[in-house]
């Protein structure tokens, strides 16, 4: 599980996360919502150690992410990350793109890495595209390629940072369907998202961030139907 205690993050004088306390249980799907600039992406980067923190702690399966002795590269193999956009290697096929990290980071043999890559590409619905170059894939297919690439590391957690925000509207659904599939399979997921339908239907809990504070967290029914914070209600009134 992921245990976040009194997490504070500054960029210089800018106080971006102001004492976050949050537990994410294994198998849980958490959606993180909130206005642009509220600290959602920064939270994900602090969880996988891409950003240092100034106070508090992030514990992933008993490992303190920000402790001095922590092997951050090893830890990161547990935490798959999918961004708005991923720049795949244009000169490598879909299969080769996904096989790269298992080979280099996990030391898998070429054949093993290709097997893993094929399995994960089939998993995300790209079984027909193994030998295709990324330029021949649609935006939605490229995002599913990014998901396959993260899954190829056999992570225990998946962090999604607005995985559908850069997509044309008609391509959003296929990526959300893939995320939903992972959720149904029991993957532990933290999804920063503007897709309120997804947050409502797929998440176990929804966290609302406002100016670096986690203002409210609860089951989707509570957040969308009976929000306690006025900021939450205002935000939701504007996105719907
Ligand atoms: N690398 C950085 N350096 C300085 N300020 C940053 C950096 N990354 C984010 N910020 C600032 O931190 C705040 C939170 O950003 P972010 O976590 O990206 O918000 P969100 O993902 O909710 O839109 C914003 O004010 C943003 O400008
Ligand atoms: Mg962001």
Short mmCIF file of C-alpha atoms and ligand atoms in Angstrom, two decimals:
data_model
loop_
_atom_site.label_atom_id
_atom_site.label_comp_id
_atom_site.label_asym_id
_atom_site.label_seq_id
_atom_site.Cartn_x
_atom_site.Cartn_y
_atom_site.Cartn_z
CA UNK A 1 0.00 0.00 0.00
CA UNK A 2 0.93 3.64 -0.32
CA UNK A 3 1.04 5.70 2.89
CA UNK A 4 1.48 9.45 2.66
CA UNK A 5 1.98 11.40 5.87
CA UNK A 6 2.09 15.17 6.29
CA UNK A 7 3.62 15.62 2.84
CA UNK A 8 4.87 19.11 2.09
CA UNK A 9 6.36 20.11 -1.23
CA UNK A 10 7.80 23.47 -2.18
CA UNK A 11 9.11 24.76 -5.47
CA UNK A 12 11.34 27.50 -4.09
CA UNK A 13 9.00 29.72 -2.06
CA UNK A 14 5.92 28.20 -3.67
CA UNK A 15 4.16 25.85 -1.24
CA UNK A 16 2.60 23.35 -3.60
CA UNK A 17 1.54 20.48 -1.31
CA UNK A 18 0.48 21.56 2.16
CA UNK A 19 0.44 18.55 4.43
CA UNK A 20 -1.14 15.68 2.52
CA UNK A 21 -2.24 12.59 4.46
CA UNK A 22 -3.43 9.76 2.27
CA UNK A 23 -3.45 5.96 2.27
CA UNK A 24 -4.07 3.98 -0.88
CA UNK A 25 -4.91 0.34 -0.23
CA UNK A 26 -3.87 -2.48 -2.52
CA UNK A 27 -6.48 -2.99 -5.21
CA UNK A 28 -7.93 0.46 -4.69
CA UNK A 29 -8.64 2.90 -7.52
CA UNK A 30 -8.31 6.52 -6.44
CA UNK A 31 -9.21 9.39 -8.74
CA UNK A 32 -7.61 12.76 -8.02
CA UNK A 33 -9.51 15.78 -9.27
CA UNK A 34 -9.07 19.53 -8.88
CA UNK A 35 -8.27 22.69 -10.77
CA UNK A 36 -5.09 23.15 -12.76
CA UNK A 37 -2.22 24.09 -10.45
CA UNK A 38 -3.73 22.46 -7.35
CA UNK A 39 -0.79 20.04 -7.01
CA UNK A 40 -2.15 16.84 -8.53
CA UNK A 41 0.81 16.06 -10.80
CA UNK A 42 3.26 17.04 -8.10
CA UNK A 43 1.63 14.51 -5.78
CA UNK A 44 2.30 11.73 -8.30
CA UNK A 45 5.91 12.84 -8.77
CA UNK A 46 6.44 12.82 -5.00
CA UNK A 47 5.00 9.29 -4.82
CA UNK A 48 7.42 7.85 -7.34
CA UNK A 49 10.38 9.91 -6.21
CA UNK A 50 10.64 12.10 -9.30
CA UNK A 51 10.45 15.15 -7.02
CA UNK A 52 12.11 15.52 -3.62
CA UNK A 53 9.91 16.52 -0.68
CA UNK A 54 10.58 18.98 2.13
CA UNK A 55 8.56 17.44 4.97
CA UNK A 56 6.65 14.27 5.76
CA UNK A 57 6.94 10.88 4.14
CA UNK A 58 5.75 8.61 1.37
CA UNK A 59 5.91 4.90 2.14
CA UNK A 60 5.36 2.36 -0.64
CA UNK A 61 5.15 -1.22 0.66
CA UNK A 62 7.26 -0.38 3.72
CA UNK A 63 9.88 1.46 1.67
CA UNK A 64 10.38 5.15 2.45
CA UNK A 65 10.55 6.67 -1.05
CA UNK A 66 12.54 9.72 0.06
CA UNK A 67 14.91 8.09 2.55
CA UNK A 68 18.61 8.34 1.73
CA UNK A 69 19.34 4.65 1.34
CA UNK A 70 16.34 3.85 -0.86
CA UNK A 71 17.07 2.31 -4.25
CA UNK A 72 14.74 4.61 -6.16
CA UNK A 73 15.22 2.87 -9.50
CA UNK A 74 14.19 -0.44 -8.01
CA UNK A 75 11.21 1.17 -6.32
CA UNK A 76 10.11 2.83 -9.54
CA UNK A 77 9.75 -0.53 -11.26
CA UNK A 78 6.81 -1.05 -8.87
CA UNK A 79 5.18 2.22 -9.90
CA UNK A 80 4.10 2.42 -13.52
CA UNK A 81 3.45 5.92 -14.75
CA UNK A 82 1.43 7.16 -17.71
CA UNK A 83 1.60 10.82 -18.70
CA UNK A 84 -0.58 12.97 -20.95
CA UNK A 85 1.73 12.14 -23.77
CA UNK A 86 4.58 9.75 -24.13
CA UNK A 87 7.27 10.17 -26.71
CA UNK A 88 7.83 6.64 -27.88
CA UNK A 89 10.92 5.85 -29.91
CA UNK A 90 9.85 6.52 -33.50
CA UNK A 91 12.41 4.15 -35.02
CA UNK A 92 11.23 1.21 -32.91
CA UNK A 93 8.06 -0.82 -33.49
CA UNK A 94 5.35 -0.98 -30.85
CA UNK A 95 6.75 -4.31 -29.69
CA UNK A 96 10.30 -3.02 -29.53
CA UNK A 97 9.21 0.09 -27.63
CA UNK A 98 7.49 -1.99 -24.96
CA UNK A 99 10.29 -4.59 -24.80
CA UNK A 100 12.96 -1.98 -24.14
CA UNK A 101 12.57 -1.42 -20.41
CA UNK A 102 12.17 -5.09 -19.42
CA UNK A 103 15.42 -5.74 -21.30
CA UNK A 104 17.41 -2.77 -20.03
CA UNK A 105 16.00 -2.19 -16.56
CA UNK A 106 14.99 -5.71 -15.59
CA UNK A 107 17.71 -7.55 -17.50
CA UNK A 108 15.31 -9.85 -19.32
CA UNK A 109 16.60 -11.74 -22.33
CA UNK A 110 15.58 -10.47 -25.74
CA UNK A 111 13.09 -13.31 -26.19
CA UNK A 112 11.59 -12.88 -22.71
CA UNK A 113 11.26 -9.14 -23.20
CA UNK A 114 9.49 -9.65 -26.53
CA UNK A 115 7.11 -12.15 -24.93
CA UNK A 116 6.27 -9.72 -22.14
CA UNK A 117 5.81 -6.89 -24.64
CA UNK A 118 3.52 -8.95 -26.88
CA UNK A 119 1.46 -10.03 -23.88
CA UNK A 120 0.96 -6.46 -22.68
CA UNK A 121 0.20 -5.11 -26.15
CA UNK A 122 -2.49 -7.76 -26.51
CA UNK A 123 -3.68 -6.83 -23.01
CA UNK A 124 -4.31 -3.20 -24.05
CA UNK A 125 -5.92 -4.23 -27.34
CA UNK A 126 -2.95 -3.63 -29.63
CA UNK A 127 -2.35 -7.24 -30.57
CA UNK A 128 -2.68 -6.34 -34.25
CA UNK A 129 -0.10 -3.57 -33.98
CA UNK A 130 2.99 -5.34 -32.67
CA UNK A 131 5.16 -4.56 -35.68
CA UNK A 132 3.77 -1.13 -36.43
CA UNK A 133 5.77 2.07 -35.88
CA UNK A 134 4.31 4.65 -33.46
CA UNK A 135 3.72 7.18 -36.25
CA UNK A 136 1.12 4.81 -37.69
CA UNK A 137 -0.82 4.69 -34.42
CA UNK A 138 -3.68 7.03 -33.46
CA UNK A 139 -3.36 9.14 -30.30
CA UNK A 140 -5.53 6.69 -28.40
CA UNK A 141 -3.43 3.76 -29.58
CA UNK A 142 -0.25 5.62 -28.59
CA UNK A 143 -1.62 6.12 -25.08
CA UNK A 144 -2.47 2.42 -24.90
CA UNK A 145 1.09 1.75 -26.06
CA UNK A 146 2.26 3.91 -23.14
CA UNK A 147 0.11 1.86 -20.77
CA UNK A 148 1.53 -1.38 -22.20
CA UNK A 149 5.03 -0.04 -21.74
CA UNK A 150 4.33 0.71 -18.08
CA UNK A 151 2.68 -2.69 -17.55
CA UNK A 152 5.65 -4.49 -19.08
CA UNK A 153 7.59 -3.65 -15.92
CA UNK A 154 4.99 -5.65 -13.98
CA UNK A 155 4.22 -2.77 -11.62
CA UNK A 156 2.14 -3.11 -8.49
CA UNK A 157 0.82 0.42 -8.80
CA UNK A 158 -0.18 2.51 -11.79
CA UNK A 159 -0.12 6.30 -11.67
CA UNK A 160 -2.00 8.10 -14.43
CA UNK A 161 -1.46 11.82 -14.96
CA UNK A 162 -4.29 13.03 -17.18
CA UNK A 163 -3.73 10.13 -19.55
CA UNK A 164 -6.57 11.26 -21.82
CA UNK A 165 -6.21 15.04 -21.70
CA UNK A 166 -4.21 15.42 -24.89
CA UNK A 167 -6.54 13.24 -26.95
CA UNK A 168 -9.20 14.14 -29.45
CA UNK A 169 -12.58 13.49 -27.79
CA UNK A 170 -13.37 10.47 -29.93
CA UNK A 171 -10.19 8.72 -28.77
CA UNK A 172 -10.71 9.19 -25.03
CA UNK A 173 -13.05 6.24 -24.62
CA UNK A 174 -10.63 3.53 -25.75
CA UNK A 175 -8.01 4.68 -23.25
CA UNK A 176 -10.53 4.92 -20.42
CA UNK A 177 -11.73 1.42 -21.34
CA UNK A 178 -8.18 0.14 -20.96
CA UNK A 179 -7.86 1.87 -17.58
CA UNK A 180 -11.19 0.41 -16.53
CA UNK A 181 -9.98 -3.06 -17.53
CA UNK A 182 -6.90 -2.68 -15.31
CA UNK A 183 -9.12 -1.52 -12.45
CA UNK A 184 -11.34 -4.58 -12.88
CA UNK A 185 -8.27 -6.80 -12.83
CA UNK A 186 -7.44 -5.42 -9.40
CA UNK A 187 -4.60 -3.06 -10.23
CA UNK A 188 -3.95 -0.40 -7.60
CA UNK A 189 -4.35 2.92 -9.41
CA UNK A 190 -4.08 6.61 -8.75
CA UNK A 191 -5.67 8.50 -11.62
CA UNK A 192 -5.35 12.25 -11.94
CA UNK A 193 -8.22 12.92 -14.29
CA UNK A 194 -10.69 15.41 -15.68
CA UNK A 195 -12.97 12.58 -16.77
CA UNK A 196 -15.68 12.84 -14.14
CA UNK A 197 -17.61 9.90 -15.59
CA UNK A 198 -14.56 7.70 -15.11
CA UNK A 199 -13.95 9.07 -11.61
CA UNK A 200 -17.53 8.38 -10.66
CA UNK A 201 -17.92 4.93 -12.22
CA UNK A 202 -14.52 3.32 -11.78
CA UNK A 203 -12.99 4.76 -8.59
CA UNK A 204 -13.37 3.45 -5.10
CA UNK A 205 -12.62 6.93 -3.80
CA UNK A 206 -12.23 10.41 -5.24
CA UNK A 207 -9.88 13.02 -3.77
CA UNK A 208 -10.44 16.71 -4.46
CA UNK A 209 -7.37 18.95 -4.39
CA UNK A 210 -7.58 22.69 -3.90
CA UNK A 211 -4.50 24.92 -3.76
CA UNK A 212 -2.20 22.20 -2.44
CA UNK A 213 -4.65 20.83 0.10
CA UNK A 214 -6.62 17.61 -0.16
CA UNK A 215 -9.90 19.27 0.72
CA UNK A 216 -12.08 16.25 0.54
CA UNK A 217 -11.86 12.52 -0.08
CA UNK A 218 -14.58 9.93 -0.18
CA UNK A 219 -16.57 7.49 -2.26
CA UNK A 220 -17.74 8.89 -5.61
CA UNK A 221 -21.32 9.02 -4.37
CA UNK A 222 -20.30 11.40 -1.61
CA UNK A 223 -18.03 13.64 -3.69
CA UNK A 224 -20.39 13.92 -6.64
CA UNK A 225 -23.64 13.81 -4.72
CA UNK A 226 -23.01 15.29 -1.31
CA UNK A 227 -19.70 17.19 -1.29
CA UNK A 228 -18.92 18.76 2.06
CA UNK A 229 -16.53 21.42 0.81
CA UNK A 230 -17.81 24.43 -1.02
CA UNK A 231 -14.67 24.38 -3.19
CA UNK A 232 -15.52 20.84 -4.29
CA UNK A 233 -19.07 21.80 -5.17
CA UNK A 234 -17.91 24.86 -7.11
CA UNK A 235 -15.31 22.86 -9.03
CA UNK A 236 -17.80 20.17 -9.95
CA UNK A 237 -20.42 22.71 -10.99
CA UNK A 238 -17.88 24.15 -13.43
CA UNK A 239 -16.67 20.90 -14.97
CA UNK A 240 -20.11 19.50 -15.59
N1 LIG B 1 9.05 22.10 -11.70
C1 LIG B 1 8.35 23.12 -11.17
N2 LIG B 1 8.95 24.25 -10.79
C2 LIG B 1 8.26 25.27 -10.24
N3 LIG B 1 6.93 25.25 -10.03
C3 LIG B 1 6.27 24.15 -10.39
C4 LIG B 1 6.94 23.02 -10.99
N4 LIG B 1 6.01 22.07 -11.24
C5 LIG B 1 4.82 22.58 -10.83
N5 LIG B 1 4.98 23.81 -10.33
C6 LIG B 1 3.91 24.64 -9.74
O1 LIG B 1 3.32 23.90 -8.70
C7 LIG B 1 1.92 24.10 -8.67
C8 LIG B 1 1.22 22.76 -8.80
O2 LIG B 1 1.49 22.22 -10.08
P1 LIG B 1 0.95 20.81 -10.56
O3 LIG B 1 1.25 19.78 -9.55
O4 LIG B 1 1.46 20.61 -11.94
O5 LIG B 1 -0.64 21.07 -10.59
P2 LIG B 1 -1.78 20.25 -11.33
O6 LIG B 1 -1.19 18.96 -11.82
O7 LIG B 1 -2.85 20.09 -10.31
O8 LIG B 1 -2.22 21.12 -12.46
C9 LIG B 1 1.60 25.06 -9.79
O9 LIG B 1 1.56 26.36 -9.24
C10 LIG B 1 2.79 24.91 -10.71
O10 LIG B 1 3.00 26.09 -11.44
MG1 LIG B 2 -1.04 18.20 -13.72
#
